[in-house]
Amino acid sequence: MDSVIEDLRVRKILDSRGNPTVEVDVVTWNGFGRAAAPSGASTGSREVVSFPEGGVDKVITEIEDLISAELIGMDAEDLADIDLVLKEIDGTDNLSAIGGNTSVAVSMAVAKAAAASYNLPLYRFLGGNLKNEIPYPLGNMMNGGAHAGINAPDIQEFLVVPVTASNITEAVFANSSVHKRLKELIQLKDSSFTGGKGDEGGWVPNISNIDALEIQAQACEEVGDELGVEIKPSLDIAASEMWNQNEQKYVYAQDNISRDTGDQIEFVKEIIETYGMFYVEDPFDEADFEGFAQLTAACGNKCLICGDDIFVTNKEILAKGIEKKAANAIIIKPNQIGSLTDTYETVRLAKENNVTPVVSHRSGETTDETIAHLAVAFSAPLIKTGALGGERIAKLNELIRIEEELSNPQMANLFK
Ligand SMILES: C=C(OP(=O)(O)O)C(=O)O
Ligand SMILES: [Mg+2]
């Protein structure tokens, strides 16, 4: 009774790139939940479709009524049933009729309303009372590729993880210190640097990929020594964005270099070794399971090789990746798959197979903080949320609040 859905509203709001997205309110007899969907720029081709033809306006004018007609009267606690009803309303296999973003925002708002109906925070409603692990933040320091303008490095994300931080506050402030130090280091390399930032709040320098890797490592070391925390460099190469299908090469435009798959394997291996990379995401094109598998075989014992565009949070595609030993980590983005139930299924499969789940924001975000709760509920050891910017700190600051609420909080075990 407490969690029976009484009302559901969808509205058009701004995302961090100034594009429209959906925010959903769900009212139950004794609770309220609100959630908004993010959007990607370097999307995987097998993600569900974000919005139907007609975009957010069609969702507001037509689809909202279809969804509320079905969901009002259902119990928000029955998340799996509700996610199934959303799929039935849609009727396609890629959520293109109602939009994966519509579906995921409804799914998350329903979960939040169910949690609120019992006066529980979302992480506890989904994960249970004994959850006490806080994920480490993978903080975005410099942006390139599809998240930046011209002349930026081709590697999309230069990230850091404070792997020995003893709590989330220490961790997020370590990341922000590296971010500040990098601004100084970029200025030394590029006197024309104006302090411009990319979509995820990282700096956008006009320097080569190697120079960016060098100063990333330098900033980690200097700030780590000052703070007494080991800070490790990490990357999202987002290689699908660089892959030229005709030439069968990865094009590094900033460096004027093209690499075939063999060169790319050697290049990434060398980067992992030279800089002690903790984590490398999407080192190959989304179709190249073999390249992924070769790199994981060579470096998976010392580095997380993570699949984003290749797996798109999809359980079936992850199963193929597991069979081929393509990666030892997976990015978890709920809007790639369109519902919390499907997101959870993918996380479960990953964990059963020792593939580390990394809960992640998108490059186009809102101040919605849901993924902070999901990372705790799913016991994901890492969360990729950016380091700065209102829509990024919404998640980080929520983790600080969650840690404060837990009776025996611990940072996740990164080295399981
Ligand atoms: C966050 C990412 O970018 P986008 O949201 O543009 O896919 C990513 O590639 O990991
Ligand atoms: Mg990625």
Short mmCIF file of C-alpha atoms and ligand atoms in Angstrom, two decimals:
data_model
loop_
_atom_site.label_atom_id
_atom_site.label_comp_id
_atom_site.label_asym_id
_atom_site.label_seq_id
_atom_site.Cartn_x
_atom_site.Cartn_y
_atom_site.Cartn_z
CA MET A 1 0.00 0.00 0.00
CA ASP A 2 2.76 2.46 1.01
CA SER A 3 4.48 2.12 -2.35
CA VAL A 4 1.53 1.97 -4.76
CA ILE A 5 2.10 4.45 -7.61
CA GLU A 6 -0.43 7.27 -7.56
CA ASP A 7 1.06 9.63 -10.12
CA LEU A 8 3.84 9.82 -12.69
CA ARG A 9 5.03 12.97 -14.47
CA VAL A 10 7.65 13.48 -17.16
CA ARG A 11 9.18 16.87 -17.88
CA LYS A 12 11.78 18.23 -20.28
CA ILE A 13 14.90 19.56 -18.55
CA LEU A 14 18.39 20.70 -19.54
CA ASP A 15 21.39 18.44 -19.47
CA SER A 16 24.95 19.66 -18.91
CA ARG A 17 25.51 20.15 -22.66
CA GLY A 18 22.39 22.29 -22.94
CA ASN A 19 20.44 19.52 -24.66
CA PRO A 20 16.97 18.41 -23.62
CA THR A 21 16.50 15.30 -21.54
CA VAL A 22 13.73 13.81 -19.40
CA GLU A 23 13.13 14.04 -15.69
CA VAL A 24 10.51 11.79 -14.13
CA ASP A 25 8.58 12.24 -10.87
CA VAL A 26 6.86 9.25 -9.32
CA VAL A 27 4.45 9.72 -6.42
CA THR A 28 3.39 6.79 -4.26
CA TRP A 29 0.96 6.70 -1.37
CA ASN A 30 3.83 7.33 1.04
CA GLY A 31 6.78 8.38 -1.09
CA PHE A 32 8.25 10.37 -3.95
CA GLY A 33 11.06 9.64 -6.40
CA ARG A 34 12.68 11.83 -9.03
CA ALA A 35 15.26 10.77 -11.62
CA ALA A 36 16.70 12.17 -14.85
CA ALA A 37 18.42 10.46 -17.77
CA PRO A 38 21.92 11.38 -19.01
CA SER A 39 23.18 11.20 -22.62
CA GLY A 40 26.40 10.01 -24.22
CA ALA A 41 28.48 11.60 -27.00
CA SER A 42 30.76 8.64 -27.73
CA THR A 43 27.97 6.10 -27.68
CA GLY A 44 28.28 2.40 -28.45
CA SER A 45 26.37 1.38 -31.57
CA ARG A 46 24.46 -1.32 -29.68
CA GLU A 47 23.12 0.88 -26.91
CA VAL A 48 19.34 1.13 -26.72
CA VAL A 49 17.98 4.18 -28.58
CA SER A 50 17.90 7.23 -26.26
CA PHE A 51 14.74 8.89 -27.52
CA PRO A 52 12.00 8.03 -30.00
CA GLU A 53 11.64 9.92 -33.26
CA GLY A 54 10.23 13.26 -32.20
CA GLY A 55 12.63 13.38 -29.24
CA VAL A 56 11.84 14.57 -25.74
CA ASP A 57 8.78 16.53 -26.95
CA LYS A 58 7.15 13.35 -28.17
CA VAL A 59 7.84 11.74 -24.79
CA ILE A 60 6.09 14.62 -23.04
CA THR A 61 3.11 14.87 -25.38
CA GLU A 62 2.38 11.20 -26.09
CA ILE A 63 4.48 8.67 -24.22
CA GLU A 64 4.03 10.04 -20.71
CA ASP A 65 0.31 9.24 -20.88
CA LEU A 66 0.92 5.71 -22.15
CA ILE A 67 3.32 5.00 -19.32
CA SER A 68 1.31 6.57 -16.52
CA ALA A 69 -1.84 4.76 -17.67
CA GLU A 70 -0.04 1.44 -17.15
CA LEU A 71 2.04 2.23 -14.07
CA ILE A 72 -0.46 4.08 -11.88
CA GLY A 73 -1.87 1.49 -9.49
CA MET A 74 1.18 -0.78 -9.72
CA ASP A 75 3.41 -1.24 -6.69
CA ALA A 76 6.72 0.62 -7.05
CA GLU A 77 8.37 -2.16 -5.06
CA ASP A 78 7.78 -4.52 -7.99
CA LEU A 79 10.65 -3.05 -9.96
CA ALA A 80 11.17 -6.04 -12.25
CA ASP A 81 7.46 -6.10 -13.19
CA ILE A 82 7.50 -2.40 -13.88
CA ASP A 83 10.59 -2.68 -16.08
CA LEU A 84 8.83 -5.46 -17.97
CA VAL A 85 5.74 -3.32 -18.48
CA LEU A 86 7.94 -0.54 -19.87
CA LYS A 87 9.37 -3.00 -22.39
CA GLU A 88 5.87 -4.16 -23.31
CA ILE A 89 4.68 -0.59 -23.84
CA ASP A 90 7.70 -0.03 -26.07
CA GLY A 91 7.37 -3.24 -28.06
CA THR A 92 10.74 -2.99 -29.86
CA ASP A 93 13.99 -4.72 -28.98
CA ASN A 94 16.00 -1.52 -28.59
CA LEU A 95 13.50 0.71 -26.78
CA SER A 96 13.22 2.93 -29.83
CA ALA A 97 9.47 3.52 -29.41
CA ILE A 98 9.55 5.12 -25.97
CA GLY A 99 13.31 5.76 -25.74
CA GLY A 100 15.82 4.08 -23.44
CA ASN A 101 16.29 7.38 -21.64
CA THR A 102 12.57 7.59 -20.91
CA SER A 103 12.55 4.02 -19.72
CA VAL A 104 15.61 4.34 -17.49
CA ALA A 105 14.42 7.61 -15.93
CA VAL A 106 11.06 5.99 -15.11
CA SER A 107 12.80 2.87 -13.77
CA MET A 108 15.10 4.91 -11.50
CA ALA A 109 12.34 7.25 -10.33
CA VAL A 110 10.15 4.25 -9.46
CA ALA A 111 12.99 2.69 -7.45
CA LYS A 112 13.58 5.95 -5.61
CA ALA A 113 9.86 6.31 -4.88
CA ALA A 114 9.73 2.74 -3.57
CA ALA A 115 12.72 3.42 -1.31
CA ALA A 116 11.19 6.67 -0.07
CA SER A 117 7.90 4.90 0.63
CA TYR A 118 9.73 2.94 3.34
CA ASN A 119 11.90 5.87 4.39
CA LEU A 120 14.99 4.13 3.08
CA PRO A 121 17.83 5.59 1.01
CA LEU A 122 17.99 4.03 -2.44
CA TYR A 123 21.29 2.20 -1.86
CA ARG A 124 19.81 0.46 1.15
CA PHE A 125 16.49 -0.35 -0.52
CA LEU A 126 18.33 -1.96 -3.45
CA GLY A 127 21.38 -3.34 -1.67
CA GLY A 128 20.20 -4.26 1.81
CA ASN A 129 21.09 -3.13 5.30
CA LEU A 130 24.57 -4.61 5.43
CA LYS A 131 26.07 -2.63 2.56
CA ASN A 132 29.07 -0.69 3.82
CA GLU A 133 31.49 -0.37 0.90
CA ILE A 134 32.17 2.93 -0.79
CA PRO A 135 33.50 2.91 -4.38
CA TYR A 136 36.70 4.70 -5.34
CA PRO A 137 36.13 7.66 -7.66
CA LEU A 138 37.70 7.50 -11.11
CA GLY A 139 38.10 11.23 -11.63
CA ASN A 140 38.31 12.87 -15.02
CA MET A 141 41.31 15.23 -15.29
CA MET A 142 41.76 16.00 -19.00
CA ASN A 143 39.34 15.55 -21.88
CA GLY A 144 40.01 14.76 -25.51
CA GLY A 145 38.29 13.06 -28.43
CA ALA A 146 34.51 13.39 -28.64
CA HIS A 147 34.36 15.21 -25.29
CA ALA A 148 36.56 18.10 -26.35
CA GLY A 149 37.13 20.56 -29.19
CA ILE A 150 39.69 20.57 -31.98
CA ASN A 151 43.40 20.27 -31.16
CA ALA A 152 42.76 18.29 -28.00
CA PRO A 153 44.40 14.88 -27.45
CA ASP A 154 42.68 11.94 -29.17
CA ILE A 155 42.48 9.88 -25.98
CA GLN A 156 39.07 10.77 -24.58
CA GLU A 157 39.64 10.67 -20.83
CA PHE A 158 42.73 11.03 -18.67
CA LEU A 159 41.54 9.73 -15.31
CA VAL A 160 42.99 9.16 -11.85
CA VAL A 161 42.14 6.89 -8.90
CA PRO A 162 43.42 7.56 -5.37
CA VAL A 163 43.87 3.87 -4.64
CA THR A 164 44.97 4.19 -1.01
CA ALA A 165 42.52 6.89 0.09
CA SER A 166 41.02 5.74 3.37
CA ASN A 167 37.62 7.37 2.90
CA ILE A 168 35.57 9.04 0.18
CA THR A 169 36.28 12.59 1.35
CA GLU A 170 40.02 11.99 1.16
CA ALA A 171 39.50 10.36 -2.24
CA VAL A 172 37.48 13.12 -3.90
CA PHE A 173 39.73 15.87 -2.57
CA ALA A 174 42.81 13.99 -3.78
CA ASN A 175 41.25 13.94 -7.24
CA SER A 176 40.42 17.64 -7.14
CA SER A 177 44.03 18.39 -6.07
CA VAL A 178 45.35 16.49 -9.10
CA HIS A 179 42.92 18.44 -11.28
CA LYS A 180 44.28 21.74 -9.91
CA ARG A 181 47.91 20.63 -10.35
CA LEU A 182 47.26 19.60 -13.92
CA LYS A 183 46.10 23.10 -14.78
CA GLU A 184 49.53 24.39 -13.75
CA LEU A 185 51.34 21.64 -15.63
CA ILE A 186 49.32 22.24 -18.81
CA GLN A 187 50.17 25.94 -18.65
CA LEU A 188 53.87 25.04 -18.60
CA LYS A 189 53.44 22.99 -21.80
CA ASP A 190 51.02 25.32 -23.59
CA SER A 191 51.34 29.03 -22.89
CA SER A 192 48.13 29.76 -24.82
CA PHE A 193 46.03 27.50 -22.56
CA THR A 194 42.98 29.44 -21.42
CA GLY A 195 41.65 26.97 -18.86
CA GLY A 196 39.02 25.49 -21.15
CA LYS A 197 37.24 22.35 -20.03
CA GLY A 198 35.52 19.49 -21.83
CA ASP A 199 32.15 17.85 -21.37
CA GLU A 200 33.10 16.05 -18.16
CA GLY A 201 34.95 18.91 -16.48
CA GLY A 202 38.47 17.82 -17.41
CA TRP A 203 40.88 20.35 -18.91
CA VAL A 204 41.17 20.46 -22.69
CA PRO A 205 44.84 21.05 -23.52
CA ASN A 206 46.30 21.59 -26.97
CA ILE A 207 49.11 19.08 -26.44
CA SER A 208 50.08 15.67 -27.80
CA ASN A 209 48.72 12.45 -26.34
CA ILE A 210 52.18 11.60 -24.97
CA ASP A 211 52.62 15.01 -23.34
CA ALA A 212 49.21 14.57 -21.73
CA LEU A 213 50.22 11.13 -20.43
CA GLU A 214 53.46 12.57 -19.06
CA ILE A 215 51.86 15.38 -17.10
CA GLN A 216 49.06 13.09 -15.92
CA ALA A 217 51.70 10.79 -14.38
CA GLN A 218 53.64 13.74 -12.98
CA ALA A 219 50.55 15.22 -11.32
CA CYS A 220 49.64 11.85 -9.79
CA GLU A 221 53.10 11.47 -8.34
CA GLU A 222 53.53 15.01 -7.03
CA VAL A 223 50.08 15.30 -5.47
CA GLY A 224 50.23 11.72 -4.18
CA ASP A 225 53.53 12.47 -2.40
CA GLU A 226 52.16 15.68 -0.92
CA LEU A 227 48.98 14.06 0.37
CA GLY A 228 50.44 10.68 1.31
CA VAL A 229 47.95 8.89 -0.95
CA GLU A 230 48.89 6.70 -3.89
CA ILE A 231 47.18 8.10 -6.96
CA LYS A 232 47.18 5.99 -10.11
CA PRO A 233 46.66 7.16 -13.67
CA SER A 234 43.93 5.61 -15.80
CA LEU A 235 42.45 6.16 -19.27
CA ASP A 236 39.35 5.89 -21.39
CA ILE A 237 40.82 5.68 -24.87
CA ALA A 238 37.33 5.44 -26.46
CA ALA A 239 39.07 3.84 -29.43
CA SER A 240 35.88 3.34 -31.47
CA GLU A 241 35.93 7.09 -32.03
CA MET A 242 39.41 6.86 -33.57
CA TRP A 243 38.83 3.71 -35.60
CA ASN A 244 38.79 4.27 -39.35
CA GLN A 245 37.02 1.25 -40.81
CA ASN A 246 38.22 1.88 -44.38
CA GLU A 247 41.85 2.24 -43.43
CA GLN A 248 41.56 -0.36 -40.64
CA LYS A 249 43.55 2.01 -38.46
CA TYR A 250 43.26 4.05 -35.30
CA VAL A 251 43.79 7.67 -36.29
CA TYR A 252 45.58 9.85 -33.73
CA ALA A 253 44.91 13.20 -35.40
CA GLN A 254 46.66 15.30 -32.76
CA ASP A 255 49.88 13.33 -33.24
CA ASN A 256 49.47 12.73 -36.98
CA ILE A 257 49.93 8.98 -36.44
CA SER A 258 47.76 6.04 -37.51
CA ARG A 259 48.06 2.63 -35.87
CA ASP A 260 46.79 -0.72 -37.08
CA THR A 261 45.48 -3.19 -34.52
CA GLY A 262 48.91 -4.71 -33.88
CA ASP A 263 50.44 -1.25 -33.38
CA GLN A 264 47.57 -0.31 -31.10
CA ILE A 265 48.14 -3.37 -28.91
CA GLU A 266 51.83 -2.52 -28.59
CA PHE A 267 51.09 1.16 -27.96
CA VAL A 268 48.58 0.47 -25.18
CA LYS A 269 50.79 -2.20 -23.61
CA GLU A 270 53.65 0.28 -23.52
CA ILE A 271 51.47 2.97 -21.97
CA ILE A 272 50.28 0.57 -19.27
CA GLU A 273 53.85 -0.35 -18.42
CA THR A 274 55.45 3.05 -18.69
CA TYR A 275 52.88 4.90 -16.63
CA GLY A 276 51.68 2.11 -14.33
CA MET A 277 48.10 2.49 -15.57
CA PHE A 278 45.57 1.18 -13.10
CA TYR A 279 42.68 1.06 -15.57
CA VAL A 280 42.30 1.34 -19.35
CA GLU A 281 38.83 1.56 -20.91
CA ASP A 282 37.96 0.86 -24.54
CA PRO A 283 41.49 0.41 -25.90
CA PHE A 284 40.04 -1.02 -29.16
CA ASP A 285 37.07 -0.56 -31.43
CA GLU A 286 33.79 -1.90 -30.06
CA ALA A 287 33.78 -4.80 -32.55
CA ASP A 288 37.31 -5.98 -31.77
CA PHE A 289 36.85 -8.68 -29.12
CA GLU A 290 40.16 -10.23 -30.23
CA GLY A 291 42.20 -7.08 -29.63
CA PHE A 292 40.61 -6.75 -26.19
CA ALA A 293 41.36 -10.40 -25.40
CA GLN A 294 45.02 -10.09 -26.44
CA LEU A 295 45.54 -7.03 -24.27
CA THR A 296 43.71 -8.60 -21.31
CA ALA A 297 45.88 -11.72 -21.63
CA ALA A 298 49.03 -9.58 -21.68
CA CYS A 299 48.18 -6.95 -19.04
CA GLY A 300 45.05 -8.12 -17.18
CA ASN A 301 47.14 -9.17 -14.18
CA LYS A 302 48.32 -5.61 -13.56
CA CYS A 303 45.64 -3.37 -15.09
CA LEU A 304 41.87 -3.33 -15.36
CA ILE A 305 40.99 -3.62 -19.04
CA CYS A 306 37.48 -2.25 -19.16
CA GLY A 307 34.81 -2.52 -21.86
CA ASP A 308 32.30 0.28 -22.40
CA ASP A 309 31.22 0.67 -26.05
CA ILE A 310 31.96 -3.03 -26.62
CA PHE A 311 29.51 -4.28 -23.92
CA VAL A 312 27.04 -1.37 -23.60
CA THR A 313 25.85 -2.75 -20.21
CA ASN A 314 24.23 -5.61 -22.15
CA LYS A 315 24.20 -9.01 -20.47
CA GLU A 316 24.25 -11.00 -23.73
CA ILE A 317 27.18 -9.05 -25.15
CA LEU A 318 29.03 -9.31 -21.84
CA ALA A 319 28.49 -13.10 -21.94
CA LYS A 320 30.30 -13.17 -25.29
CA GLY A 321 33.07 -11.04 -23.78
CA ILE A 322 33.42 -13.43 -20.84
CA GLU A 323 33.64 -16.39 -23.19
CA LYS A 324 36.37 -14.68 -25.18
CA LYS A 325 38.13 -13.36 -22.04
CA ALA A 326 37.92 -9.92 -23.62
CA ALA A 327 38.11 -7.80 -20.47
CA ASN A 328 38.34 -7.91 -16.70
CA ALA A 329 36.11 -4.86 -16.09
CA ILE A 330 32.89 -3.44 -17.51
CA ILE A 331 31.40 0.03 -17.53
CA ILE A 332 27.86 0.08 -16.15
CA LYS A 333 25.69 2.87 -17.58
CA PRO A 334 21.99 2.26 -16.89
CA ASN A 335 20.83 4.30 -19.88
CA GLN A 336 22.82 2.09 -22.28
CA ILE A 337 20.40 -0.74 -21.48
CA GLY A 338 17.30 1.16 -20.38
CA SER A 339 16.26 -0.24 -16.99
CA LEU A 340 17.51 -0.92 -13.50
CA THR A 341 16.56 -4.59 -13.73
CA ASP A 342 18.69 -5.13 -16.83
CA THR A 343 21.50 -3.06 -15.33
CA TYR A 344 21.50 -5.25 -12.25
CA GLU A 345 21.47 -8.45 -14.34
CA THR A 346 24.59 -7.29 -16.15
CA VAL A 347 26.32 -6.38 -12.88
CA ARG A 348 25.46 -9.80 -11.47
CA LEU A 349 26.85 -11.65 -14.48
CA ALA A 350 30.01 -9.54 -14.32
CA LYS A 351 30.59 -10.28 -10.66
CA GLU A 352 29.92 -13.99 -11.03
CA ASN A 353 32.74 -14.01 -13.57
CA ASN A 354 35.25 -11.78 -11.78
CA VAL A 355 34.65 -8.91 -14.16
CA THR A 356 34.83 -5.67 -12.15
CA PRO A 357 31.74 -3.47 -12.56
CA VAL A 358 32.46 0.26 -12.85
CA VAL A 359 29.31 2.34 -12.44
CA SER A 360 29.53 5.38 -14.70
CA HIS A 361 28.07 8.76 -15.55
CA ARG A 362 27.61 9.90 -19.18
CA SER A 363 29.29 12.90 -20.77
CA GLY A 364 25.94 14.71 -20.89
CA GLU A 365 24.66 14.65 -17.31
CA THR A 366 22.19 16.23 -14.91
CA THR A 367 22.44 16.75 -11.19
CA ASP A 368 20.70 13.41 -10.66
CA GLU A 369 22.70 11.48 -8.04
CA THR A 370 21.23 8.00 -8.58
CA ILE A 371 24.46 6.34 -9.78
CA ALA A 372 26.13 7.05 -6.42
CA HIS A 373 23.45 4.86 -4.79
CA LEU A 374 23.72 2.20 -7.49
CA ALA A 375 27.48 1.91 -7.05
CA VAL A 376 27.04 1.30 -3.30
CA ALA A 377 24.02 -1.01 -3.73
CA PHE A 378 25.86 -3.11 -6.34
CA SER A 379 29.15 -3.07 -4.38
CA ALA A 380 30.95 -1.70 -7.42
CA PRO A 381 34.54 -0.92 -6.39
CA LEU A 382 34.81 2.03 -8.79
CA ILE A 383 32.55 4.87 -9.87
CA LYS A 384 33.38 7.08 -12.86
CA THR A 385 31.76 10.45 -12.27
CA GLY A 386 34.17 13.17 -13.29
CA ALA A 387 35.94 15.21 -10.63
CA LEU A 388 34.40 18.66 -10.84
CA GLY A 389 31.35 20.49 -12.21
CA GLY A 390 27.88 20.65 -10.69
CA GLU A 391 26.54 17.56 -12.43
CA ARG A 392 29.65 15.58 -11.43
CA ILE A 393 29.94 16.70 -7.80
CA ALA A 394 26.24 15.84 -7.36
CA LYS A 395 27.34 12.19 -7.36
CA LEU A 396 30.55 12.68 -5.37
CA ASN A 397 28.90 14.73 -2.64
CA GLU A 398 26.12 12.13 -2.40
CA LEU A 399 28.79 9.49 -1.74
CA ILE A 400 30.12 11.66 1.09
CA ARG A 401 26.61 11.74 2.57
CA ILE A 402 26.16 8.00 2.11
CA GLU A 403 29.47 7.29 3.82
CA GLU A 404 28.36 9.43 6.76
CA GLU A 405 25.15 7.39 7.09
CA LEU A 406 26.84 3.97 7.11
CA SER A 407 27.62 2.51 10.51
CA ASN A 408 30.91 0.89 9.47
CA PRO A 409 31.93 2.43 6.16
CA GLN A 410 34.91 1.03 4.27
CA MET A 411 36.46 1.83 0.95
CA ALA A 412 35.92 -0.99 -1.53
CA ASN A 413 38.62 -3.59 -2.06
CA LEU A 414 40.23 -2.67 -5.39
CA PHE A 415 42.65 -5.54 -5.44
CA LYS A 416 40.34 -8.56 -5.09
C1 LIG B 1 31.28 8.60 -20.22
C2 LIG B 1 31.63 8.30 -21.47
O1 LIG B 1 31.24 9.04 -22.53
P1 LIG B 1 29.80 9.07 -23.20
O2 LIG B 1 28.82 9.33 -22.11
O3 LIG B 1 29.92 10.20 -24.17
O4 LIG B 1 29.60 7.74 -23.84
C3 LIG B 1 32.47 7.16 -21.79
O5 LIG B 1 32.80 6.92 -22.96
O6 LIG B 1 32.84 6.41 -20.88
MG MG B 2 33.92 5.05 -22.22
#
